Amino acid sequence: MPRQVLIGFGVDVDAVAGWLGSYGGEDSPGDISRGMYAGEVGVPRLLKLFKKYNMKTTWFIPGHSLETFPEQMAAVRDAEHEIGLHGYSHENPVSMTPEQQLDILNHTFDLLTRFNNGVPPKGSVAPWWETSKEGTNLLLDKGIEYDHSNMAHDCQAYYLRDEDTWTKIDYSMQASTWMKPLQRGKETGLVEIPANWYLDDLPPMMFIKSNANSHGWVNTRDVEDLWKDTFSYCYRYVHHLPCSARRCNVDVSCREEEDFIFPITIHPDVSGRPHVLLMLERFIEWVNTHADVQWVPMIEMARRFREKVKPVEGARMPAGFKE
């Protein structure tokens, strides 16, 4: 069997929502105008790029972006790209109550389903990749098949646990009170397509005034080299799934597996800029020089993982899920 290398773009349409919920621009007309650029200029440019290379991608659309840019989002849908959840106003899940999280999930799920001609979203990205302790179970209740917010791997999908717990350090207490290992939660049937800050266009190439770690002027060729080096390592050295994913006690070296996934996160706020678009063209064309590479939406990565690795017996599955 040929190896299977699945690579794809997840497009987070943060736009105005990003400035409202995460970037500290809610009182800045200038920053809000940057969000308008993302929706009205960046989105069409990315659609043109994907059409040029005949690829289907995944667009994680906040409810605010859907309702603010209906024409541009309709173009995404009509080009048959996958559509997934990304909050309403890019709200931070860990700053909200469980009730607020549920209200936003229900509202945006219904918005995207109606918009997508009755097809419900199957994937979700937590805004700012901040996942709450309730998040996994909320997604399972809603029938979501995969998440793209956690980072316990970089090039292999895995099944999320419901809630890991750990003990924080409290220097006012005896040391014995915090010297305890992390406790793993129960594995579920929710697939994780891992997120990766190093495969994200925004941190190095978008200036955010309120963020002390903001860059915005990093040379695209530095980012391009980082992505190429990461891909090259995986292509050259990743030869098996982790043994824990195989559900066996056999040494992984005896069951060779050359497949891996390579999910990249981009934003029309950033990748809709001319200099970044040219970098994406170079990167896509370089990737395409490799054998056995397929550009796919993230739902395809999740479903092919399910074909290979089954959840543990008794794992809680997404509501209504059918093999």
PDB file of C-alpha atoms in Angstrom:
ATOM      1  CA  MET A   1       0.000   0.000   0.000  1.00  0.00           C
ATOM      2  CA  PRO A   2       1.309   3.509  -0.768  1.00  0.00           C
ATOM      3  CA  ARG A   3       1.826   5.803   2.156  1.00  0.00           C
ATOM      4  CA  GLN A   4      -0.877   8.341   2.950  1.00  0.00           C
ATOM      5  CA  VAL A   5       0.200  11.901   3.717  1.00  0.00           C
ATOM      6  CA  LEU A   6      -2.813  14.130   4.361  1.00  0.00           C
ATOM      7  CA  ILE A   7      -2.200  17.873   4.381  1.00  0.00           C
ATOM      8  CA  GLY A   8      -4.725  20.674   4.515  1.00  0.00           C
ATOM      9  CA  PHE A   9      -5.523  24.239   5.455  1.00  0.00           C
ATOM     10  CA  GLY A  10      -7.874  25.234   8.217  1.00  0.00           C
ATOM     11  CA  VAL A  11      -8.984  28.814   7.569  1.00  0.00           C
ATOM     12  CA  ASP A  12     -10.091  30.688  10.683  1.00  0.00           C
ATOM     13  CA  VAL A  13     -12.230  33.642   9.572  1.00  0.00           C
ATOM     14  CA  ASP A  14     -11.552  35.716  12.684  1.00  0.00           C
ATOM     15  CA  ALA A  15     -12.035  39.086  10.937  1.00  0.00           C
ATOM     16  CA  VAL A  16     -13.968  41.562  13.147  1.00  0.00           C
ATOM     17  CA  ALA A  17     -14.814  38.793  15.631  1.00  0.00           C
ATOM     18  CA  GLY A  18     -11.139  38.319  16.445  1.00  0.00           C
ATOM     19  CA  TRP A  19     -10.804  41.951  17.481  1.00  0.00           C
ATOM     20  CA  LEU A  20     -13.962  41.742  19.584  1.00  0.00           C
ATOM     21  CA  GLY A  21     -13.109  38.543  21.403  1.00  0.00           C
ATOM     22  CA  SER A  22      -9.355  38.102  21.596  1.00  0.00           C
ATOM     23  CA  TYR A  23      -7.115  40.812  20.154  1.00  0.00           C
ATOM     24  CA  GLY A  24      -8.084  43.830  22.251  1.00  0.00           C
ATOM     25  CA  GLY A  25      -9.377  45.928  19.367  1.00  0.00           C
ATOM     26  CA  GLU A  26     -13.010  46.224  20.382  1.00  0.00           C
ATOM     27  CA  ASP A  27     -12.666  50.007  20.941  1.00  0.00           C
ATOM     28  CA  SER A  28     -10.448  50.702  17.918  1.00  0.00           C
ATOM     29  CA  PRO A  29     -12.067  51.694  14.604  1.00  0.00           C
ATOM     30  CA  GLY A  30      -8.692  51.071  12.979  1.00  0.00           C
ATOM     31  CA  ASP A  31      -8.499  47.493  14.219  1.00  0.00           C
ATOM     32  CA  ILE A  32     -12.127  46.859  13.275  1.00  0.00           C
ATOM     33  CA  SER A  33     -11.260  48.057   9.752  1.00  0.00           C
ATOM     34  CA  ARG A  34      -8.529  45.419   9.665  1.00  0.00           C
ATOM     35  CA  GLY A  35     -11.244  42.868  10.381  1.00  0.00           C
ATOM     36  CA  MET A  36     -13.240  44.222   7.462  1.00  0.00           C
ATOM     37  CA  TYR A  37     -10.184  43.743   5.237  1.00  0.00           C
ATOM     38  CA  ALA A  38     -10.052  40.079   6.282  1.00  0.00           C
ATOM     39  CA  GLY A  39     -13.671  39.448   5.334  1.00  0.00           C
ATOM     40  CA  GLU A  40     -13.946  41.536   2.198  1.00  0.00           C
ATOM     41  CA  VAL A  41     -10.447  41.270   0.706  1.00  0.00           C
ATOM     42  CA  GLY A  42      -8.656  38.322   2.322  1.00  0.00           C
ATOM     43  CA  VAL A  43     -11.440  35.767   1.887  1.00  0.00           C
ATOM     44  CA  PRO A  44     -11.847  36.200  -1.905  1.00  0.00           C
ATOM     45  CA  ARG A  45      -8.083  36.073  -2.368  1.00  0.00           C
ATOM     46  CA  LEU A  46      -7.807  32.781  -0.491  1.00  0.00           C
ATOM     47  CA  LEU A  47     -10.693  31.311  -2.461  1.00  0.00           C
ATOM     48  CA  LYS A  48      -8.866  32.258  -5.658  1.00  0.00           C
ATOM     49  CA  LEU A  49      -5.698  30.566  -4.350  1.00  0.00           C
ATOM     50  CA  PHE A  50      -7.487  27.321  -3.495  1.00  0.00           C
ATOM     51  CA  LYS A  51      -9.254  27.278  -6.848  1.00  0.00           C
ATOM     52  CA  LYS A  52      -5.916  27.684  -8.625  1.00  0.00           C
ATOM     53  CA  TYR A  53      -4.574  24.532  -6.952  1.00  0.00           C
ATOM     54  CA  ASN A  54      -7.893  22.645  -7.053  1.00  0.00           C
ATOM     55  CA  MET A  55      -7.962  21.973  -3.317  1.00  0.00           C
ATOM     56  CA  LYS A  56     -10.744  21.690  -0.763  1.00  0.00           C
ATOM     57  CA  THR A  57     -10.088  23.197   2.642  1.00  0.00           C
ATOM     58  CA  THR A  58     -11.867  23.701   5.970  1.00  0.00           C
ATOM     59  CA  TRP A  59     -13.210  27.107   6.991  1.00  0.00           C
ATOM     60  CA  PHE A  60     -13.903  27.661  10.692  1.00  0.00           C
ATOM     61  CA  ILE A  61     -16.359  30.536  10.702  1.00  0.00           C
ATOM     62  CA  PRO A  62     -17.401  32.519  13.803  1.00  0.00           C
ATOM     63  CA  GLY A  63     -21.106  33.357  13.796  1.00  0.00           C
ATOM     64  CA  HIS A  64     -20.210  37.045  13.739  1.00  0.00           C
ATOM     65  CA  SER A  65     -18.196  36.585  10.523  1.00  0.00           C
ATOM     66  CA  LEU A  66     -21.003  34.604   8.913  1.00  0.00           C
ATOM     67  CA  GLU A  67     -23.549  37.338   9.608  1.00  0.00           C
ATOM     68  CA  THR A  68     -21.201  40.243   8.838  1.00  0.00           C
ATOM     69  CA  PHE A  69     -19.894  38.832   5.532  1.00  0.00           C
ATOM     70  CA  PRO A  70     -22.764  36.734   4.128  1.00  0.00           C
ATOM     71  CA  GLU A  71     -21.747  37.186   0.498  1.00  0.00           C
ATOM     72  CA  GLN A  72     -18.121  36.143   1.066  1.00  0.00           C
ATOM     73  CA  MET A  73     -19.119  33.197   3.271  1.00  0.00           C
ATOM     74  CA  ALA A  74     -21.619  32.078   0.630  1.00  0.00           C
ATOM     75  CA  ALA A  75     -18.727  31.988  -1.837  1.00  0.00           C
ATOM     76  CA  VAL A  76     -16.868  29.663   0.565  1.00  0.00           C
ATOM     77  CA  ARG A  77     -19.885  27.386   0.823  1.00  0.00           C
ATOM     78  CA  ASP A  78     -20.576  27.421  -2.911  1.00  0.00           C
ATOM     79  CA  ALA A  79     -16.965  26.434  -3.616  1.00  0.00           C
ATOM     80  CA  GLU A  80     -17.721  23.303  -1.526  1.00  0.00           C
ATOM     81  CA  HIS A  81     -15.200  23.872   1.221  1.00  0.00           C
ATOM     82  CA  GLU A  82     -15.914  22.295   4.597  1.00  0.00           C
ATOM     83  CA  ILE A  83     -17.450  24.631   7.196  1.00  0.00           C
ATOM     84  CA  GLY A  84     -16.770  24.300  10.937  1.00  0.00           C
ATOM     85  CA  LEU A  85     -17.427  26.016  14.261  1.00  0.00           C
ATOM     86  CA  HIS A  86     -15.320  28.826  15.739  1.00  0.00           C
ATOM     87  CA  GLY A  87     -17.447  30.548  18.388  1.00  0.00           C
ATOM     88  CA  TYR A  88     -19.567  33.630  17.725  1.00  0.00           C
ATOM     89  CA  SER A  89     -17.357  36.636  18.526  1.00  0.00           C
ATOM     90  CA  HIS A  90     -14.145  34.642  19.040  1.00  0.00           C
ATOM     91  CA  GLU A  91     -14.907  34.438  22.754  1.00  0.00           C
ATOM     92  CA  ASN A  92     -12.398  32.766  25.086  1.00  0.00           C
ATOM     93  CA  PRO A  93     -14.051  29.555  26.377  1.00  0.00           C
ATOM     94  CA  VAL A  94     -12.124  29.557  29.672  1.00  0.00           C
ATOM     95  CA  SER A  95     -13.508  33.031  30.449  1.00  0.00           C
ATOM     96  CA  MET A  96     -17.130  31.905  30.085  1.00  0.00           C
ATOM     97  CA  THR A  97     -19.539  29.927  32.222  1.00  0.00           C
ATOM     98  CA  PRO A  98     -20.659  26.501  30.982  1.00  0.00           C
ATOM     99  CA  GLU A  99     -24.061  28.049  30.230  1.00  0.00           C
ATOM    100  CA  GLN A 100     -22.503  30.771  28.062  1.00  0.00           C
ATOM    101  CA  GLN A 101     -20.418  28.188  26.216  1.00  0.00           C
ATOM    102  CA  LEU A 102     -23.511  26.080  25.551  1.00  0.00           C
ATOM    103  CA  ASP A 103     -25.552  29.072  24.383  1.00  0.00           C
ATOM    104  CA  ILE A 104     -22.856  30.029  21.871  1.00  0.00           C
ATOM    105  CA  LEU A 105     -22.407  26.441  20.688  1.00  0.00           C
ATOM    106  CA  ASN A 106     -26.141  25.960  20.141  1.00  0.00           C
ATOM    107  CA  HIS A 107     -26.564  29.294  18.376  1.00  0.00           C
ATOM    108  CA  THR A 108     -23.575  28.972  16.042  1.00  0.00           C
ATOM    109  CA  PHE A 109     -24.324  25.310  15.297  1.00  0.00           C
ATOM    110  CA  ASP A 110     -27.817  26.285  14.162  1.00  0.00           C
ATOM    111  CA  LEU A 111     -26.503  29.301  12.206  1.00  0.00           C
ATOM    112  CA  LEU A 112     -23.959  27.249  10.274  1.00  0.00           C
ATOM    113  CA  THR A 113     -26.371  24.370   9.667  1.00  0.00           C
ATOM    114  CA  ARG A 114     -29.029  26.631   8.149  1.00  0.00           C
ATOM    115  CA  PHE A 115     -26.405  28.485   6.127  1.00  0.00           C
ATOM    116  CA  ASN A 116     -24.926  25.233   4.817  1.00  0.00           C
ATOM    117  CA  ASN A 117     -28.235  24.005   3.406  1.00  0.00           C
ATOM    118  CA  GLY A 118     -29.004  21.787   6.367  1.00  0.00           C
ATOM    119  CA  VAL A 119     -25.561  20.170   6.598  1.00  0.00           C
ATOM    120  CA  PRO A 120     -24.362  20.473  10.220  1.00  0.00           C
ATOM    121  CA  PRO A 121     -20.733  21.259  11.054  1.00  0.00           C
ATOM    122  CA  LYS A 122     -18.632  18.255  12.048  1.00  0.00           C
ATOM    123  CA  GLY A 123     -15.523  20.072  13.292  1.00  0.00           C
ATOM    124  CA  SER A 124     -14.736  22.785  15.788  1.00  0.00           C
ATOM    125  CA  VAL A 125     -11.868  25.103  16.677  1.00  0.00           C
ATOM    126  CA  ALA A 126     -11.855  26.805  20.068  1.00  0.00           C
ATOM    127  CA  PRO A 127     -11.177  30.545  19.689  1.00  0.00           C
ATOM    128  CA  TRP A 128      -7.545  31.344  20.505  1.00  0.00           C
ATOM    129  CA  TRP A 129      -7.154  27.541  20.953  1.00  0.00           C
ATOM    130  CA  GLU A 130      -8.233  27.916  24.574  1.00  0.00           C
ATOM    131  CA  THR A 131     -10.190  24.807  25.499  1.00  0.00           C
ATOM    132  CA  SER A 132     -12.347  24.645  28.615  1.00  0.00           C
ATOM    133  CA  LYS A 133     -12.741  21.661  30.888  1.00  0.00           C
ATOM    134  CA  GLU A 134     -16.329  21.319  29.690  1.00  0.00           C
ATOM    135  CA  GLY A 135     -15.443  21.645  26.023  1.00  0.00           C
ATOM    136  CA  THR A 136     -15.034  17.994  25.030  1.00  0.00           C
ATOM    137  CA  ASN A 137     -18.365  16.910  26.495  1.00  0.00           C
ATOM    138  CA  LEU A 138     -20.189  19.903  25.018  1.00  0.00           C
ATOM    139  CA  LEU A 139     -18.918  18.957  21.552  1.00  0.00           C
ATOM    140  CA  LEU A 140     -19.830  15.303  22.055  1.00  0.00           C
ATOM    141  CA  ASP A 141     -23.355  16.287  23.094  1.00  0.00           C
ATOM    142  CA  LYS A 142     -23.692  18.274  19.887  1.00  0.00           C
ATOM    143  CA  GLY A 143     -22.538  15.430  17.643  1.00  0.00           C
ATOM    144  CA  ILE A 144     -19.246  17.067  16.632  1.00  0.00           C
ATOM    145  CA  GLU A 145     -16.865  14.468  15.170  1.00  0.00           C
ATOM    146  CA  TYR A 146     -13.530  16.213  15.581  1.00  0.00           C
ATOM    147  CA  ASP A 147     -11.801  19.088  17.351  1.00  0.00           C
ATOM    148  CA  HIS A 148      -8.816  21.125  16.148  1.00  0.00           C
ATOM    149  CA  SER A 149      -7.696  22.964  19.299  1.00  0.00           C
ATOM    150  CA  ASN A 150      -5.423  20.708  21.358  1.00  0.00           C
ATOM    151  CA  MET A 151      -1.734  19.990  20.980  1.00  0.00           C
ATOM    152  CA  ALA A 152      -0.754  16.609  22.448  1.00  0.00           C
ATOM    153  CA  HIS A 153       0.688  15.587  19.060  1.00  0.00           C
ATOM    154  CA  ASP A 154       1.714  17.389  15.894  1.00  0.00           C
ATOM    155  CA  CYS A 155       1.377  14.985  12.961  1.00  0.00           C
ATOM    156  CA  GLN A 156      -0.983  12.240  14.162  1.00  0.00           C
ATOM    157  CA  ALA A 157      -4.663  12.400  15.039  1.00  0.00           C
ATOM    158  CA  TYR A 158      -5.771  10.953  18.366  1.00  0.00           C
ATOM    159  CA  TYR A 159      -8.884  10.558  20.534  1.00  0.00           C
ATOM    160  CA  LEU A 160      -9.526  13.284  23.090  1.00  0.00           C
ATOM    161  CA  ARG A 161     -10.035  12.540  26.764  1.00  0.00           C
ATOM    162  CA  ASP A 162     -12.987  14.121  28.530  1.00  0.00           C
ATOM    163  CA  GLU A 163     -10.999  16.006  31.191  1.00  0.00           C
ATOM    164  CA  ASP A 164      -7.438  15.714  32.446  1.00  0.00           C
ATOM    165  CA  THR A 165      -6.854  17.083  35.933  1.00  0.00           C
ATOM    166  CA  TRP A 166      -3.688  18.377  37.543  1.00  0.00           C
ATOM    167  CA  THR A 167      -2.563  20.030  40.748  1.00  0.00           C
ATOM    168  CA  LYS A 168      -1.311  23.593  40.594  1.00  0.00           C
ATOM    169  CA  ILE A 169       1.519  24.828  42.811  1.00  0.00           C
ATOM    170  CA  ASP A 170       0.462  26.808  45.887  1.00  0.00           C
ATOM    171  CA  TYR A 171       3.563  28.208  47.580  1.00  0.00           C
ATOM    172  CA  SER A 172       1.561  29.089  50.689  1.00  0.00           C
ATOM    173  CA  MET A 173       1.027  25.361  51.356  1.00  0.00           C
ATOM    174  CA  GLN A 174       3.238  22.406  52.196  1.00  0.00           C
ATOM    175  CA  ALA A 175       5.063  21.081  49.118  1.00  0.00           C
ATOM    176  CA  SER A 176       3.392  17.702  49.592  1.00  0.00           C
ATOM    177  CA  THR A 177       0.059  19.240  48.611  1.00  0.00           C
ATOM    178  CA  TRP A 178       1.109  19.784  44.997  1.00  0.00           C
ATOM    179  CA  MET A 179       3.550  16.949  44.324  1.00  0.00           C
ATOM    180  CA  LYS A 180       1.014  14.902  42.389  1.00  0.00           C
ATOM    181  CA  PRO A 181       1.035  13.686  38.772  1.00  0.00           C
ATOM    182  CA  LEU A 182      -1.483  14.636  36.122  1.00  0.00           C
ATOM    183  CA  GLN A 183      -4.549  12.407  36.125  1.00  0.00           C
ATOM    184  CA  ARG A 184      -5.780  11.422  32.680  1.00  0.00           C
ATOM    185  CA  GLY A 185      -9.491  11.583  31.949  1.00  0.00           C
ATOM    186  CA  LYS A 186     -11.487   9.008  30.012  1.00  0.00           C
ATOM    187  CA  GLU A 187     -10.786   8.610  26.320  1.00  0.00           C
ATOM    188  CA  THR A 188     -13.751   9.525  24.133  1.00  0.00           C
ATOM    189  CA  GLY A 189     -14.672   9.019  20.519  1.00  0.00           C
ATOM    190  CA  LEU A 190     -13.972  12.661  19.614  1.00  0.00           C
ATOM    191  CA  VAL A 191     -11.054  12.823  17.173  1.00  0.00           C
ATOM    192  CA  GLU A 192      -8.393  15.467  17.703  1.00  0.00           C
ATOM    193  CA  ILE A 193      -6.757  16.923  14.604  1.00  0.00           C
ATOM    194  CA  PRO A 194      -3.905  18.597  16.488  1.00  0.00           C
ATOM    195  CA  ALA A 195      -3.419  22.337  16.462  1.00  0.00           C
ATOM    196  CA  ASN A 196       0.092  23.763  16.268  1.00  0.00           C
ATOM    197  CA  TRP A 197       1.270  27.313  16.951  1.00  0.00           C
ATOM    198  CA  TYR A 198       4.258  26.655  14.684  1.00  0.00           C
ATOM    199  CA  LEU A 199       1.980  25.908  11.734  1.00  0.00           C
ATOM    200  CA  ASP A 200      -0.098  29.057  12.233  1.00  0.00           C
ATOM    201  CA  ASP A 201       0.329  32.192  10.136  1.00  0.00           C
ATOM    202  CA  LEU A 202      -1.014  34.654  12.707  1.00  0.00           C
ATOM    203  CA  PRO A 203       1.501  34.791  15.605  1.00  0.00           C
ATOM    204  CA  PRO A 204       4.537  35.687  13.469  1.00  0.00           C
ATOM    205  CA  MET A 205       2.840  37.723  10.757  1.00  0.00           C
ATOM    206  CA  MET A 206       0.033  39.783  12.341  1.00  0.00           C
ATOM    207  CA  PHE A 207       0.687  42.836  14.472  1.00  0.00           C
ATOM    208  CA  ILE A 208      -1.548  43.077  17.554  1.00  0.00           C
ATOM    209  CA  LYS A 209      -1.052  46.205  19.644  1.00  0.00           C
ATOM    210  CA  SER A 210      -2.280  44.650  22.904  1.00  0.00           C
ATOM    211  CA  ASN A 211      -0.105  41.543  22.592  1.00  0.00           C
ATOM    212  CA  ALA A 212       3.402  41.908  23.981  1.00  0.00           C
ATOM    213  CA  ASN A 213       4.516  38.878  21.944  1.00  0.00           C
ATOM    214  CA  SER A 214       3.126  40.245  18.685  1.00  0.00           C
ATOM    215  CA  HIS A 215       5.406  40.360  15.657  1.00  0.00           C
ATOM    216  CA  GLY A 216       3.746  41.116  12.346  1.00  0.00           C
ATOM    217  CA  TRP A 217       6.828  41.788  10.251  1.00  0.00           C
ATOM    218  CA  VAL A 218       8.474  38.361  10.200  1.00  0.00           C
ATOM    219  CA  ASN A 219       9.855  37.551   6.764  1.00  0.00           C
ATOM    220  CA  THR A 220       7.541  35.085   5.046  1.00  0.00           C
ATOM    221  CA  ARG A 221      10.552  33.040   3.973  1.00  0.00           C
ATOM    222  CA  ASP A 222      11.376  32.361   7.612  1.00  0.00           C
ATOM    223  CA  VAL A 223       7.856  31.025   8.155  1.00  0.00           C
ATOM    224  CA  GLU A 224       8.063  29.098   4.895  1.00  0.00           C
ATOM    225  CA  ASP A 225      11.319  27.459   6.006  1.00  0.00           C
ATOM    226  CA  LEU A 226       9.807  26.537   9.360  1.00  0.00           C
ATOM    227  CA  TRP A 227       6.839  24.855   7.665  1.00  0.00           C
ATOM    228  CA  LYS A 228       9.080  23.100   5.145  1.00  0.00           C
ATOM    229  CA  ASP A 229      11.426  21.822   7.855  1.00  0.00           C
ATOM    230  CA  THR A 230       8.501  20.491   9.880  1.00  0.00           C
ATOM    231  CA  PHE A 231       7.026  18.760   6.852  1.00  0.00           C
ATOM    232  CA  SER A 232      10.426  17.377   5.823  1.00  0.00           C
ATOM    233  CA  TYR A 233      11.009  15.851   9.261  1.00  0.00           C
ATOM    234  CA  CYS A 234       7.603  14.165   9.214  1.00  0.00           C
ATOM    235  CA  TYR A 235       8.053  12.951   5.651  1.00  0.00           C
ATOM    236  CA  ARG A 236      11.508  11.563   6.407  1.00  0.00           C
ATOM    237  CA  TYR A 237      11.228  10.219   9.944  1.00  0.00           C
ATOM    238  CA  VAL A 238       7.618   9.610  10.948  1.00  0.00           C
ATOM    239  CA  HIS A 239       7.132   5.929  10.280  1.00  0.00           C
ATOM    240  CA  HIS A 240       4.481   4.787  12.715  1.00  0.00           C
ATOM    241  CA  LEU A 241       1.493   5.731  14.785  1.00  0.00           C
ATOM    242  CA  PRO A 242       2.146   5.899  18.540  1.00  0.00           C
ATOM    243  CA  CYS A 243       1.769   2.477  20.133  1.00  0.00           C
ATOM    244  CA  SER A 244      -0.970   3.809  22.418  1.00  0.00           C
ATOM    245  CA  ALA A 245      -3.007   4.679  19.330  1.00  0.00           C
ATOM    246  CA  ARG A 246      -2.563   1.150  17.972  1.00  0.00           C
ATOM    247  CA  ARG A 247      -4.092  -0.413  21.101  1.00  0.00           C
ATOM    248  CA  CYS A 248      -1.462  -3.120  21.300  1.00  0.00           C
ATOM    249  CA  ASN A 249       1.513  -4.138  23.396  1.00  0.00           C
ATOM    250  CA  VAL A 250       3.745  -4.906  20.442  1.00  0.00           C
ATOM    251  CA  ASP A 251       6.869  -2.880  19.716  1.00  0.00           C
ATOM    252  CA  VAL A 252       5.915  -0.259  17.117  1.00  0.00           C
ATOM    253  CA  SER A 253       8.992  -1.077  15.035  1.00  0.00           C
ATOM    254  CA  CYS A 254       7.378  -4.340  13.987  1.00  0.00           C
ATOM    255  CA  ARG A 255       4.290  -2.612  12.523  1.00  0.00           C
ATOM    256  CA  GLU A 256       5.556   0.038  10.201  1.00  0.00           C
ATOM    257  CA  GLU A 257       3.230   2.886   9.299  1.00  0.00           C
ATOM    258  CA  GLU A 258       4.379   5.775   7.142  1.00  0.00           C
ATOM    259  CA  ASP A 259       1.231   7.896   7.227  1.00  0.00           C
ATOM    260  CA  PHE A 260       0.925  11.291   8.865  1.00  0.00           C
ATOM    261  CA  ILE A 261      -1.250  14.403   8.776  1.00  0.00           C
ATOM    262  CA  PHE A 262      -0.165  18.012   8.386  1.00  0.00           C
ATOM    263  CA  PRO A 263      -2.906  20.476   9.360  1.00  0.00           C
ATOM    264  CA  ILE A 264      -2.014  24.150   8.829  1.00  0.00           C
ATOM    265  CA  THR A 265      -3.938  27.085  10.293  1.00  0.00           C
ATOM    266  CA  ILE A 266      -4.250  30.301   8.319  1.00  0.00           C
ATOM    267  CA  HIS A 267      -6.378  33.446   8.550  1.00  0.00           C
ATOM    268  CA  PRO A 268      -7.650  35.755   5.790  1.00  0.00           C
ATOM    269  CA  ASP A 269      -6.459  38.545   8.115  1.00  0.00           C
ATOM    270  CA  VAL A 270      -2.880  37.375   7.440  1.00  0.00           C
ATOM    271  CA  SER A 271      -2.819  35.018   4.475  1.00  0.00           C
ATOM    272  CA  GLY A 272      -4.999  37.370   2.472  1.00  0.00           C
ATOM    273  CA  ARG A 273      -2.027  39.760   2.280  1.00  0.00           C
ATOM    274  CA  PRO A 274      -0.072  39.762  -0.997  1.00  0.00           C
ATOM    275  CA  HIS A 275       3.310  38.773   0.452  1.00  0.00           C
ATOM    276  CA  VAL A 276       1.794  35.830   2.362  1.00  0.00           C
ATOM    277  CA  LEU A 277      -0.223  34.632  -0.616  1.00  0.00           C
ATOM    278  CA  LEU A 278       2.995  34.384  -2.622  1.00  0.00           C
ATOM    279  CA  MET A 279       4.558  32.380   0.198  1.00  0.00           C
ATOM    280  CA  LEU A 280       1.573  30.011   0.218  1.00  0.00           C
ATOM    281  CA  GLU A 281       1.942  29.472  -3.522  1.00  0.00           C
ATOM    282  CA  ARG A 282       5.609  28.571  -3.082  1.00  0.00           C
ATOM    283  CA  PHE A 283       4.841  26.230  -0.191  1.00  0.00           C
ATOM    284  CA  ILE A 284       1.980  24.458  -1.981  1.00  0.00           C
ATOM    285  CA  GLU A 285       4.082  23.907  -5.086  1.00  0.00           C
ATOM    286  CA  TRP A 286       6.984  22.609  -2.984  1.00  0.00           C
ATOM    287  CA  VAL A 287       4.744  20.169  -1.097  1.00  0.00           C
ATOM    288  CA  ASN A 288       3.380  18.917  -4.401  1.00  0.00           C
ATOM    289  CA  THR A 289       6.838  17.729  -5.433  1.00  0.00           C
ATOM    290  CA  HIS A 290       6.499  14.948  -2.821  1.00  0.00           C
ATOM    291  CA  ALA A 291       4.920  11.595  -3.594  1.00  0.00           C
ATOM    292  CA  ASP A 292       1.763  10.273  -1.896  1.00  0.00           C
ATOM    293  CA  VAL A 293       0.565  13.696  -0.700  1.00  0.00           C
ATOM    294  CA  GLN A 294      -3.141  14.549  -0.699  1.00  0.00           C
ATOM    295  CA  TRP A 295      -4.668  17.964   0.093  1.00  0.00           C
ATOM    296  CA  VAL A 296      -7.866  17.305   2.045  1.00  0.00           C
ATOM    297  CA  PRO A 297     -10.275  19.065   4.424  1.00  0.00           C
ATOM    298  CA  MET A 298      -9.930  18.188   8.091  1.00  0.00           C
ATOM    299  CA  ILE A 299     -13.063  16.040   8.205  1.00  0.00           C
ATOM    300  CA  GLU A 300     -11.279  13.703   5.794  1.00  0.00           C
ATOM    301  CA  MET A 301      -8.284  13.491   8.149  1.00  0.00           C
ATOM    302  CA  ALA A 302     -10.632  12.611  11.022  1.00  0.00           C
ATOM    303  CA  ARG A 303     -12.565   9.980   9.120  1.00  0.00           C
ATOM    304  CA  ARG A 304      -9.490   8.241   7.763  1.00  0.00           C
ATOM    305  CA  PHE A 305      -8.108   8.108  11.292  1.00  0.00           C
ATOM    306  CA  ARG A 306     -11.315   6.418  12.479  1.00  0.00           C
ATOM    307  CA  GLU A 307     -10.907   3.803   9.750  1.00  0.00           C
ATOM    308  CA  LYS A 308      -7.510   2.839  11.168  1.00  0.00           C
ATOM    309  CA  VAL A 309      -7.904   3.304  14.913  1.00  0.00           C
ATOM    310  CA  LYS A 310     -11.066   2.434  16.784  1.00  0.00           C
ATOM    311  CA  PRO A 311     -12.042   4.113  20.074  1.00  0.00           C
ATOM    312  CA  VAL A 312     -11.558   2.173  23.284  1.00  0.00           C
ATOM    313  CA  GLU A 313     -14.461  -0.024  24.252  1.00  0.00           C
ATOM    314  CA  GLY A 314     -17.173   1.968  25.980  1.00  0.00           C
ATOM    315  CA  ALA A 315     -15.832   5.338  24.829  1.00  0.00           C
ATOM    316  CA  ARG A 316     -18.422   8.091  24.715  1.00  0.00           C
ATOM    317  CA  MET A 317     -19.149   8.843  21.069  1.00  0.00           C
ATOM    318  CA  PRO A 318     -20.495  12.012  19.430  1.00  0.00           C
ATOM    319  CA  ALA A 319     -24.288  12.153  19.728  1.00  0.00           C
ATOM    320  CA  GLY A 320     -25.924  10.435  16.768  1.00  0.00           C
ATOM    321  CA  PHE A 321     -22.601   9.200  15.382  1.00  0.00           C
ATOM    322  CA  LYS A 322     -22.778   6.273  12.981  1.00  0.00           C
ATOM    323  CA  GLU A 323     -19.837   4.403  11.455  1.00  0.00           C
TER     324      GLU A 323
END
